[in-house]
Amino acid sequence: MSRIKTCFDGLKAQGRQALIPYVTAGDPNPQVTVGLMHQMVSAGADLIELGIPFSDPMADGPVIQLACERALSHNTSLAMILAMVAEFRQQNDTTPVVLMGYLNTVEKMGYDVFVAAAKKVDLDGVLLVDLPPEESADFARKLRQEDLDAIFLITPTTTEERIEKICAVGSGYLYYVSLKGVTGGASIDTVEVAKKLDLVKQHTQLPLGVGFGIKDAASAARVSQIADGVVVGSVLVNALGDNASNPEKGCAQVVSTLLEMRQAMDATV
Amino acid sequence: MTNATSLPDADGHFGPYGGRFVSETLFAALDDLRDTYERLWQSPKFQAEFDLDMAHYVGRPSPLYLAKRLTQKYGGAQIYLKREDLNHTGAHKINNTIGQALLAKHMGKPRIIAETGAGQHGVASATVAARLGLECVVYMGVEDIRRQAQNVYRMKLLGAKVVGVTSGTQTLKDALNEAMRDWVTNVDNTYYIIGTAAGPHPYPKLVRDFQSIIGREARRQSLEQTGKLPDAVVACVGGGSNAIGIFHPFIDDKDVRLIGVEAGGKGLETGEHAAPLSDGTPGVLHGNRTYLMSDDNGQILGTHSVSAGLDYPGVGPEHSYLKDIGRAEYVAATDDEALHSFRELCLLEGIIPALESSHAVAYACKMASQMRPDQTIVVNLSGRGDKDMQTVADIDGIEV
Ligand SMILES: Cc1ncc(COP(=O)(O)O)c(C=O)c1O
């Protein structure tokens, strides 16, 4: 069974929700990432989204754009990121890891080469923000053949017809983007989000993660009451960016933010 | 190949190219745009509205002009210039912005956004926005703001807000990223006027359709003036809108060679250029699959061209397709070759061309010298060079 399913099933049995941090691999430099992943797990992360840096991150706001630039200034490549996952797995065989990024980096490596490598390093899922279901048949099939999850986005503008289509091809979990905009944008409106999630739930049994606009323990706790997973990115990436010359300090801030969120989320149970 | 003119398919594919590679938030807007466009483009009333603006506001048809002294100089094929430089606002870009602004109006969007490189598309967008009373925001790389200061001021006079883009390479591709980010955020009230025949479906198709007026006129004018179709049609290729506009009506005329001229920059061998069709590989950027300049890890490479309007690492998907099926040929002209033709056209014909268009002129002259005097070449003179005074003066070390 997929690690992602095991993870969500286990949490559900305890009545808890997944805390899902996003960091860009190689930010602020490639030596930091694997250690940071372990630290995040210790701070309460249930699943890790690891960003593949891209030169043209169209769906991201300035915070993650800068993270991409920092990572790319150290030539962080997809091959290096897969090696990071392998290294992470040497000490952690339970926490799911999902790569998130843009299609061109994966296409350049080649779908077959990528999927084989992803399997080998024991990756769990892939989310490519510019690869919609319409264009993903080939890639999603290859992922499925190797039991890797293809994770897709649903947004406030997604029509019910598309929700159906996305639910049919997605696996692992669905990622609901809480607002119109790029990462690091405005704050989340949980009432609006809850309405849309109810609609999505009519079409799927998959767990629903919610991201974009979750900035602190309070918003994490609020979202945990309406979703199965809470995705938090820009706040963490900001901490790494503000302390780019002192990564230990940046990582410590990431840890303390996650600890606060974890506590607040579990307090609502 | 006979059905090359019937593309793209329903999902926006030109063979393996094109498509819609954007984040989920934009799908509803792209569907809406596609449906509106398909409906209006078939409507005689919309066509009449477009044609009227083309005639009375843009000043079409643009002349097809025999460049006699240039022809003499190269001693071969007769060189005709399709004078898009004479359009209102000084380039072919206005054909597309008029069409898209009409779509925005019909869709009830009060705000338009645009990206721009040379500033020509920004000026054309600001122009139509002023005319229709729409709010207009133009994204432009700070590097381009420096090279095209005149156009920046023009946009401001026309009431547009110009936003400098400091991310990435600070040129056209980054302006496009930023415009996309704006669109994702303000999708409810905003229409995004993409300035070239690239981006997610339906943009490559609708931009081509609006720009095809160039080729339809050129085809008719060639028949009228020379009694035959041209032997070759030559256009510069940035994102590819002026080229696809003049090529498309000739695609079924198999004897007409179609030649796209990319920015060879400092020379293809130096890697410092903007010629993805000549020296790139297929990939995905800005919503479509197409030839791109990217490195082995899939990161988009910085580009170089003396002309801001060609300084782009991708190209419209239809060109990728025409290249692969062999219907069009793609070549490159260097900065130096373009500058040489720029000066030559000034001195021999009294026409100051845009640096972008000068690339097409440069290659056409090279070709002409190898052809017979009874043969003809039509060059798309996509724009005028007023905006490039500063760039050329800087190269000459002159203060203006
Ligand atoms: C005069 C002129 N020609 C050509 C171009 C290149 O664009 P495209 O390849 O879309 O025609 C530009 C772009 O700014 C331009 O201003």
XYZ file of C-alpha atoms and ligand atoms in Angstrom:
685
model
C 0.000 0.000 0.000
C 1.204 3.513 -0.711
C 2.914 5.305 2.140
C 0.605 8.254 1.554
C -2.505 6.173 2.095
C -1.026 4.533 5.182
C -0.179 7.957 6.540
C -3.649 9.449 6.060
C -5.422 6.261 7.235
C -3.352 6.214 10.406
C -4.079 9.851 11.175
C -7.755 9.409 10.477
C -7.934 6.520 12.930
C -6.609 8.922 15.569
C -8.904 11.717 14.470
C -5.905 13.859 13.503
C -4.922 15.722 10.368
C -1.713 15.705 8.375
C 0.737 18.556 8.754
C 2.417 18.935 5.375
C 5.366 21.312 5.105
C 6.690 22.472 1.732
C 10.304 23.503 1.306
C 12.256 23.969 -1.899
C 14.990 21.367 -2.265
C 18.440 22.927 -2.195
C 17.277 26.060 -0.366
C 19.290 27.834 0.934
C 21.829 25.236 -0.168
C 21.719 21.521 -1.003
C 23.569 20.445 2.164
C 20.694 21.676 4.322
C 17.778 19.774 2.809
C 18.005 16.200 4.135
C 18.742 17.314 7.675
C 15.865 19.759 7.494
C 13.516 16.996 6.349
C 14.372 14.947 9.446
C 13.968 17.993 11.677
C 10.554 18.708 10.191
C 9.444 15.144 10.879
C 10.576 15.497 14.495
C 8.592 18.746 14.721
C 5.412 16.940 13.732
C 5.351 16.812 9.925
C 3.428 13.826 8.577
C 4.280 14.201 4.894
C 6.878 16.331 3.150
C 6.423 18.253 -0.068
C 9.807 18.910 -1.565
C 9.952 21.579 -4.254
C 11.929 21.099 -7.449
C 13.417 24.534 -8.119
C 12.600 25.993 -11.535
C 13.900 29.074 -13.305
C 10.377 30.215 -14.202
C 8.010 29.324 -11.354
C 4.898 30.901 -12.834
C 2.522 29.737 -10.106
C 4.656 30.963 -7.234
C 4.905 34.284 -5.469
C 8.147 36.124 -4.692
C 8.978 34.031 -1.604
C 9.239 30.730 -3.462
C 10.702 32.411 -6.564
C 13.601 33.545 -4.419
C 13.926 30.076 -2.910
C 14.226 28.687 -6.439
C 16.910 31.234 -7.215
C 18.863 30.320 -4.067
C 18.623 26.606 -4.845
C 19.558 27.091 -8.490
C 22.536 29.235 -7.552
C 23.897 25.953 -6.138
C 22.843 24.070 -9.296
C 20.264 21.968 -7.468
C 19.065 19.507 -10.092
C 16.309 16.917 -10.178
C 18.938 14.170 -10.035
C 20.374 15.722 -6.859
C 16.906 15.942 -5.342
C 16.224 12.271 -6.002
C 19.519 11.512 -4.276
C 18.335 13.596 -1.295
C 15.203 11.475 -1.064
C 17.330 8.317 -1.108
C 19.468 9.697 1.695
C 16.381 10.669 3.709
C 15.045 7.133 3.318
C 18.159 5.633 4.909
C 16.821 6.818 8.255
C 13.131 7.269 7.613
C 11.014 4.610 5.974
C 7.578 5.900 6.953
C 7.150 9.596 6.141
C 5.823 10.065 2.614
C 7.739 12.417 0.337
C 6.121 14.172 -2.607
C 8.053 16.133 -5.216
C 6.339 19.313 -6.351
C 7.404 21.475 -9.244
C 7.075 22.255 -12.914
C 6.919 19.869 -15.826
C 9.944 20.975 -17.813
C 12.473 19.659 -15.303
C 10.849 16.228 -15.364
C 10.362 16.215 -19.125
C 13.990 17.033 -19.684
C 15.029 14.021 -17.610
C 12.452 11.928 -19.470
C 9.319 10.365 -17.942
C 10.722 6.819 -17.967
C 14.060 7.731 -16.456
C 12.380 9.887 -13.830
C 9.772 7.326 -12.812
C 12.346 4.549 -12.570
C 14.616 6.733 -10.446
C 11.721 7.884 -8.268
C 10.790 4.268 -7.618
C 14.347 3.371 -6.803
C 14.759 6.133 -4.209
C 11.354 5.296 -2.722
C 9.576 8.524 -3.526
C 5.820 8.484 -2.943
C 4.156 11.027 -5.173
C 4.563 13.792 -7.696
C 2.675 17.060 -8.164
C 3.484 19.114 -11.240
C 1.602 22.396 -11.095
C 1.621 22.994 -14.845
C 0.610 19.467 -15.798
C -3.191 19.292 -15.769
C -5.086 15.994 -16.075
C -5.736 16.648 -19.798
C -2.048 16.532 -20.602
C -0.972 13.971 -18.037
C -2.334 10.649 -19.319
C 1.064 9.304 -20.286
C 2.875 10.486 -17.167
C 0.128 9.454 -14.747
C 0.056 5.960 -16.269
C 3.776 5.572 -15.809
C 3.538 6.732 -12.193
C 0.677 4.330 -11.529
C 2.610 1.392 -12.957
C 5.224 1.956 -10.283
C 2.705 2.629 -7.484
C 3.637 6.277 -7.283
C 0.829 8.733 -6.587
C -0.095 11.469 -9.059
C -1.329 14.421 -7.045
C -3.438 17.137 -8.645
C -4.666 20.581 -7.687
C -8.231 21.756 -7.315
C -8.885 25.484 -6.978
C -11.753 27.876 -6.246
C -12.321 28.256 -10.005
C -12.427 24.532 -10.775
C -15.834 23.585 -12.152
C -17.703 20.529 -10.921
C -17.101 18.847 -14.273
C -13.353 19.276 -13.851
C -13.483 18.217 -10.206
C -14.860 14.898 -11.425
C -12.136 14.555 -14.013
C -9.405 15.383 -11.507
C -10.775 13.015 -8.877
C -10.733 10.255 -11.485
C -7.016 10.586 -12.261
C -5.628 11.746 -8.906
C -4.338 9.412 -6.227
C -2.745 9.728 -2.787
C -4.470 12.959 -1.870
C -5.930 15.993 -3.589
C -4.442 19.392 -3.006
C -7.011 22.143 -2.676
C -5.569 25.576 -3.413
C -7.512 27.804 -1.051
C -7.323 31.014 -3.032
C -6.996 32.523 -6.471
C -3.418 33.608 -6.713
C 0.151 32.520 -6.335
C 1.860 30.994 -3.312
C 2.411 33.411 -0.467
C -0.703 35.387 -1.351
C -3.591 36.556 0.818
C -5.013 34.870 3.904
C -7.362 31.949 3.829
C -11.149 32.183 4.121
C -12.063 28.890 5.782
C -15.802 29.297 5.317
C -15.454 29.566 1.545
C -12.979 26.713 1.480
C -15.256 24.444 3.511
C -18.063 24.950 0.984
C -15.885 23.917 -1.923
C -14.436 20.961 -0.029
C -17.944 19.659 0.571
C -18.459 19.655 -3.181
C -15.161 17.868 -3.790
C -16.002 15.234 -1.174
C -19.057 14.259 -3.209
C -16.702 13.049 -5.916
C -13.881 11.367 -4.042
C -12.774 9.295 -1.089
C -9.246 10.682 -1.348
C -7.927 12.763 1.545
C -8.009 16.510 0.940
C -5.025 18.687 1.715
C -5.501 22.441 1.787
C -2.749 24.927 1.069
C -2.073 28.591 0.189
C -2.642 31.300 2.763
C -1.871 29.252 5.903
C 0.467 31.496 7.815
C 0.380 30.628 11.482
C -0.804 28.193 14.129
C -4.283 29.711 14.230
C -4.944 29.356 10.501
C -3.444 25.855 10.525
C -5.805 24.862 13.312
C -8.798 26.323 11.505
C -7.981 24.482 8.295
C -7.400 21.216 10.162
C -11.036 21.325 11.190
C -12.259 21.208 7.615
C -9.564 19.234 5.755
C -7.498 16.069 6.084
C -4.184 17.830 5.642
C -2.721 21.297 6.137
C -0.048 22.377 3.660
C 2.254 25.160 4.738
C 4.934 26.601 2.483
C 5.749 30.287 2.152
C 6.089 30.970 5.919
C 8.689 28.224 6.180
C 10.483 29.241 3.010
C 10.527 32.820 4.253
C 12.304 31.713 7.414
C 14.937 29.934 5.326
C 15.314 32.955 3.054
C 15.609 35.478 5.882
C 18.424 33.400 7.316
C 20.037 32.244 4.112
C 23.512 32.950 5.448
C 22.725 31.136 8.690
C 20.797 28.008 7.675
C 20.809 26.561 11.196
C 18.838 29.536 12.416
C 16.466 29.265 9.461
C 15.865 25.568 10.133
C 15.273 26.286 13.804
C 12.576 28.785 12.858
C 10.969 26.251 10.547
C 10.932 23.761 13.401
C 9.394 26.170 15.888
C 6.695 27.223 13.417
C 5.800 23.594 12.730
C 5.746 22.754 16.458
C 3.290 25.588 17.082
C 1.107 24.477 14.201
C 1.195 20.854 15.299
C 0.182 21.787 18.802
C -2.636 24.031 17.663
C -3.929 21.415 15.226
C -3.869 18.619 17.779
C -5.571 20.836 20.353
C -8.651 20.977 18.142
C -8.998 17.177 18.105
C 0.419 18.144 -44.562
C -2.667 19.313 -46.449
C -4.448 19.653 -43.147
C -1.696 21.733 -41.532
C -4.064 24.690 -41.849
C -6.810 22.988 -39.847
C -4.746 22.879 -36.653
C -4.806 23.180 -33.712
C -7.055 20.326 -32.572
C -9.799 20.913 -30.013
C -7.321 20.875 -27.120
C -4.947 23.272 -28.803
C -2.377 20.803 -30.131
C -0.267 21.320 -33.216
C 1.007 17.770 -33.486
C 2.927 17.224 -30.234
C 3.140 20.965 -29.527
C 0.831 23.508 -27.923
C -1.733 22.370 -25.365
C -2.565 23.900 -22.022
C 0.135 23.585 -19.386
C -1.013 26.009 -16.730
C -2.036 25.838 -13.128
C -5.553 24.685 -12.424
C -6.815 28.142 -11.427
C -6.681 29.319 -15.043
C -8.639 26.512 -16.679
C -12.057 28.022 -16.228
C -10.801 31.298 -17.697
C -9.160 29.545 -20.639
C -12.316 27.552 -21.337
C -14.349 30.714 -21.194
C -11.949 32.510 -23.536
C -11.915 29.592 -25.981
C -15.707 29.381 -26.098
C -16.159 33.130 -26.473
C -13.521 33.303 -29.153
C -14.875 30.372 -31.177
C -18.337 31.879 -31.098
C -17.327 35.449 -31.960
C -14.766 34.562 -34.641
C -17.550 32.824 -36.557
C -19.845 35.819 -36.189
C -20.087 38.173 -39.172
C -20.861 41.025 -36.802
C -17.642 40.518 -34.843
C -15.673 40.168 -38.082
C -17.134 43.428 -39.343
C -16.228 45.148 -36.073
C -12.652 43.862 -36.375
C -12.336 44.778 -40.043
C -13.634 48.280 -39.455
C -11.053 48.905 -36.731
C -8.347 47.462 -38.958
C -9.268 49.905 -41.722
C -10.069 53.082 -39.828
C -7.985 52.849 -36.688
C -4.951 50.806 -37.688
C -4.837 52.095 -41.272
C -4.987 48.786 -43.126
C -4.313 47.409 -45.601
C -0.636 48.096 -45.086
C 1.237 48.591 -48.377
C 3.319 45.952 -50.095
C 6.308 47.968 -51.245
C 8.977 47.047 -53.774
C 12.313 48.029 -52.273
C 14.023 48.891 -55.549
C 17.384 50.145 -54.366
C 17.748 47.319 -51.862
C 16.884 44.859 -54.630
C 19.439 46.476 -56.935
C 22.112 46.292 -54.321
C 21.746 42.524 -53.927
C 21.231 41.935 -57.617
C 18.864 38.998 -57.390
C 15.259 38.416 -56.391
C 12.961 41.412 -56.030
C 12.491 42.319 -52.398
C 9.043 43.468 -51.335
C 8.358 44.839 -47.875
C 5.032 44.272 -46.141
C 4.769 47.572 -44.340
C 3.451 46.687 -40.875
C 5.691 49.511 -39.659
C 3.088 51.927 -41.011
C 0.344 50.635 -38.737
C -0.932 52.838 -35.952
C 1.486 52.417 -33.005
C 4.221 51.279 -35.347
C 4.099 47.497 -35.513
C 2.010 44.443 -36.283
C 1.224 44.054 -32.574
C -1.853 46.292 -32.861
C -3.678 43.746 -35.072
C -3.708 41.324 -32.172
C -4.475 43.791 -29.402
C -7.472 45.175 -31.293
C -8.827 41.657 -31.677
C -8.214 40.669 -28.084
C -9.539 43.938 -26.688
C -12.760 43.259 -28.566
C -12.880 39.864 -26.847
C -12.258 41.521 -23.467
C -15.087 43.945 -24.133
C -17.473 41.170 -25.105
C -16.494 39.214 -21.998
C -17.154 42.239 -19.812
C -13.663 42.409 -18.309
C -12.850 45.926 -17.067
C -9.117 45.355 -16.655
C -6.490 44.188 -19.103
C -2.926 43.127 -18.476
C -0.099 42.493 -20.912
C 3.557 41.526 -20.964
C 5.973 43.298 -23.224
C 9.567 43.011 -24.378
C 10.288 45.737 -26.892
C 7.342 47.677 -25.571
C 5.471 47.502 -28.878
C 2.888 45.097 -27.524
C 2.660 47.132 -24.338
C 2.038 50.295 -26.335
C -0.525 48.523 -28.508
C -2.290 47.204 -25.403
C -2.255 50.595 -23.679
C -3.653 52.091 -26.880
C -6.645 49.797 -27.152
C -7.260 50.070 -23.410
C -7.383 53.854 -23.653
C -9.777 53.638 -26.544
C -12.132 51.262 -24.760
C -11.782 52.871 -21.337
C -10.238 49.780 -19.730
C -7.708 49.747 -16.913
C -4.343 48.570 -18.239
C -1.291 47.144 -16.467
C 1.801 46.226 -18.468
C 4.570 43.997 -17.118
C 8.039 44.657 -18.463
C 11.477 43.403 -17.422
C 13.613 46.165 -15.913
C 16.345 45.379 -18.437
C 13.846 46.080 -21.239
C 12.556 49.194 -19.476
C 16.088 50.504 -19.764
C 16.500 49.614 -23.459
C 13.058 50.798 -24.526
C 12.574 53.890 -22.378
C 10.634 55.738 -25.079
C 7.990 53.075 -25.255
C 7.683 53.054 -21.471
C 6.867 56.739 -21.562
C 4.417 56.176 -24.410
C 2.532 53.605 -22.359
C 2.340 56.004 -19.439
C 1.001 58.779 -21.666
C -1.655 56.355 -22.817
C -2.737 55.864 -19.235
C -1.237 52.436 -18.582
C 0.620 51.423 -15.468
C 3.997 49.881 -16.267
C 5.262 47.429 -13.670
C 8.990 46.659 -13.713
C 9.817 42.969 -13.327
C 12.991 42.229 -11.390
C 12.838 38.436 -11.215
C 14.916 36.023 -13.288
C 16.609 37.528 -16.318
C 14.439 40.663 -16.109
C 13.338 40.382 -19.732
C 10.319 39.223 -21.718
C 10.015 35.707 -20.278
C 9.955 37.075 -16.744
C 7.391 39.697 -17.721
C 5.233 36.846 -19.000
C 5.640 34.948 -15.698
C 4.576 38.036 -13.792
C 1.575 38.680 -16.032
C 0.479 35.065 -15.499
C 0.768 35.557 -11.728
C -1.382 38.658 -11.943
C -3.930 36.793 -14.051
C -4.150 33.868 -11.607
C -4.790 36.355 -8.814
C -7.267 38.632 -10.614
C -8.812 36.192 -13.023
C -12.395 37.283 -12.313
C -12.111 40.830 -13.638
C -8.997 40.642 -15.802
C -8.351 39.804 -19.434
C -4.756 38.849 -20.261
C -3.715 40.035 -23.742
C -0.779 37.797 -24.648
C 1.349 39.587 -27.214
C 2.543 36.706 -29.309
C 1.345 33.438 -30.787
C 2.399 31.453 -27.714
C 0.973 30.570 -24.307
C -1.793 28.118 -23.451
C -4.580 27.293 -25.915
C -6.482 29.206 -27.275
C -3.895 32.003 -27.404
C -1.644 30.640 -30.173
C -4.708 30.110 -32.329
C -6.483 33.388 -31.757
C -3.324 35.484 -32.042
C -2.569 33.725 -35.321
C -6.077 34.340 -36.586
C -5.947 38.041 -35.747
C -2.476 38.403 -37.288
C -3.351 36.423 -40.421
C -4.730 39.598 -41.904
C -1.079 40.346 -42.765
C -0.710 37.219 -44.890
C -4.112 37.512 -46.528
C -3.301 41.033 -47.656
C 0.232 40.149 -48.739
C -1.024 37.222 -50.788
C -3.622 39.351 -52.556
C -1.208 42.250 -53.069
C 1.439 39.930 -54.529
C -1.027 38.605 -57.048
C -2.159 42.127 -57.927
C 1.296 43.658 -58.167
C 3.384 40.831 -59.587
C 0.766 38.556 -61.106
C 1.978 35.619 -59.026
C 2.645 34.410 -55.546
C 6.031 35.215 -54.027
C 8.787 32.621 -54.127
C 9.548 33.164 -50.484
C 8.017 34.853 -47.455
C 10.437 35.920 -44.734
C 9.645 37.105 -41.205
C 11.475 37.495 -37.921
C 10.495 35.160 -35.092
C 10.378 36.201 -31.459
C 7.332 34.481 -30.053
C 6.264 34.130 -33.645
C 3.149 36.280 -34.126
C 4.174 38.402 -37.103
C 5.683 35.318 -38.743
C 2.667 33.060 -38.284
C 0.424 35.946 -39.339
C 2.130 36.292 -42.681
C 2.864 32.539 -43.133
C -0.515 31.072 -42.385
C -2.429 32.129 -45.513
C 0.439 30.699 -47.606
C 0.684 27.292 -45.929
C -1.276 25.516 -48.650
C 0.730 27.267 -51.393
C 3.407 24.603 -51.432
C 5.702 26.458 -53.831
C 6.032 29.427 -51.525
C 8.974 28.986 -49.182
C 8.267 30.163 -45.644
C 11.317 31.305 -43.728
C 11.405 32.377 -40.095
C 14.446 34.299 -38.911
C 15.367 33.960 -35.260
C 17.719 36.145 -33.251
C 21.211 34.759 -33.734
C 22.592 37.203 -31.147
C 26.362 36.958 -31.027
C 26.247 33.840 -33.212
C 24.572 30.444 -32.719
C 27.936 28.888 -31.869
C 28.391 31.246 -28.880
C 25.184 30.120 -27.184
C 24.364 33.813 -26.695
C 21.267 34.039 -28.846
C 17.497 33.656 -28.756
C 16.975 30.984 -31.394
C 15.127 27.997 -29.893
C 14.067 26.602 -33.281
C 17.611 26.748 -34.625
C 19.365 25.588 -31.473
C 16.861 24.374 -28.863
C 14.883 21.299 -27.835
C 11.192 20.659 -27.142
C 9.974 21.373 -23.622
C 7.207 23.084 -21.691
C 7.110 26.751 -20.730
C 4.433 29.428 -20.431
C 1.554 27.081 -20.961
C 2.626 25.290 -24.122
C 4.923 22.550 -25.355
C 7.323 23.953 -27.909
C 11.002 24.353 -28.792
C 12.842 26.033 -25.941
C 16.274 27.053 -24.867
C 16.832 25.113 -21.681
C 19.794 23.419 -20.026
C 20.257 19.700 -19.333
C 18.300 20.044 -16.093
C 15.317 21.683 -17.732
C 16.077 25.185 -16.457
C 15.294 27.910 -18.968
C 18.417 29.580 -20.295
C 19.070 33.291 -20.473
C 18.875 34.656 -24.001
C 20.612 37.421 -25.842
C 19.518 39.607 -28.708
C 20.142 43.214 -29.620
C 16.375 43.430 -30.106
C 14.238 43.184 -26.993
C 11.284 41.838 -28.973
C 13.165 38.713 -30.039
C 14.838 38.141 -26.675
C 12.696 35.153 -25.676
C 13.691 31.511 -25.014
C 10.524 29.951 -26.441
C 8.451 30.238 -29.580
C 4.824 29.740 -30.561
C 3.902 26.043 -30.868
C 2.706 26.250 -34.458
C 6.216 27.171 -35.569
C 7.589 24.089 -33.784
C 5.107 22.030 -35.746
C 5.836 23.728 -39.089
C 9.519 23.133 -38.482
C 9.070 19.435 -37.729
C 6.876 18.768 -40.768
C 9.282 20.770 -42.918
C 6.715 23.275 -44.159
C 8.657 26.255 -42.850
C 12.402 26.744 -42.497
C 13.974 28.483 -39.548
C 17.293 30.265 -39.666
C 19.044 32.918 -37.612
C 20.530 36.369 -38.223
C 23.081 37.790 -35.801
C 22.991 41.141 -34.016
C 25.610 42.459 -36.433
C 23.738 41.293 -39.510
C 20.536 42.880 -38.219
C 22.281 46.161 -37.428
C 23.836 46.188 -40.880
C 20.424 45.778 -42.521
C 18.926 48.361 -40.192
C 21.397 50.950 -41.476
C 21.110 49.814 -45.046
C 17.334 50.149 -45.097
C 17.656 53.649 -43.638
C 20.100 54.740 -46.331
C 18.725 52.916 -49.376
C 14.990 53.094 -48.822
C 14.391 55.875 -46.303
C 12.787 53.405 -43.925
C 13.946 53.039 -40.329
C 12.965 49.471 -39.428
C 12.589 47.916 -35.995
C 15.655 45.917 -34.965
C 13.404 42.843 -34.811
C 12.323 43.280 -38.427
C 15.912 44.001 -39.447
C 16.687 40.335 -38.781
C 14.207 39.336 -41.471
C 15.583 41.938 -43.873
C 19.124 40.676 -43.276
C 18.293 37.119 -44.197
C 16.121 38.138 -47.147
C 19.014 40.113 -48.656
C 21.304 37.118 -48.289
C 18.741 34.933 -50.038
C 17.962 37.470 -52.742
C 21.539 37.534 -53.942
C 21.290 33.791 -54.640
C 18.014 34.080 -56.545
C 16.962 35.213 -60.033
C 15.606 38.703 -60.799
C 12.266 37.241 -61.889
C 11.770 35.797 -58.429
C 10.237 37.687 -55.513
C 10.615 37.695 -51.768
C 8.098 39.235 -49.404
C 9.627 40.385 -46.122
C 7.404 41.182 -43.202
C 8.609 44.563 -42.012
C 6.930 43.993 -38.660
C 7.658 47.381 -37.126
C 9.402 50.712 -37.274
C 12.615 51.577 -35.525
C 11.737 54.740 -33.618
C 11.806 52.745 -30.387
C 15.349 51.561 -31.186
C 17.020 54.972 -31.538
C 18.542 54.712 -28.075
C 19.918 51.206 -28.631
C 21.532 52.082 -31.936
C 22.864 55.414 -30.670
C 24.409 53.606 -27.679
C 26.108 51.162 -30.023
C 27.410 54.111 -32.042
C 28.551 55.834 -28.858
C 26.351 58.843 -29.567
C 24.278 60.736 -27.018
C 20.771 61.634 -28.143
C 8.464 45.155 -34.428
C 8.450 43.802 -33.812
N 8.652 42.727 -34.589
C 8.657 41.482 -34.076
C 8.492 41.247 -32.738
C 8.559 39.844 -32.250
O 7.337 39.288 -31.889
P 6.630 38.194 -32.780
O 7.625 37.127 -33.051
O 5.507 37.738 -31.944
O 6.170 38.835 -34.019
C 8.267 42.332 -31.880
C 8.059 42.114 -30.436
O 8.063 42.969 -29.632
C 8.245 43.635 -32.442
O 8.051 44.711 -31.666
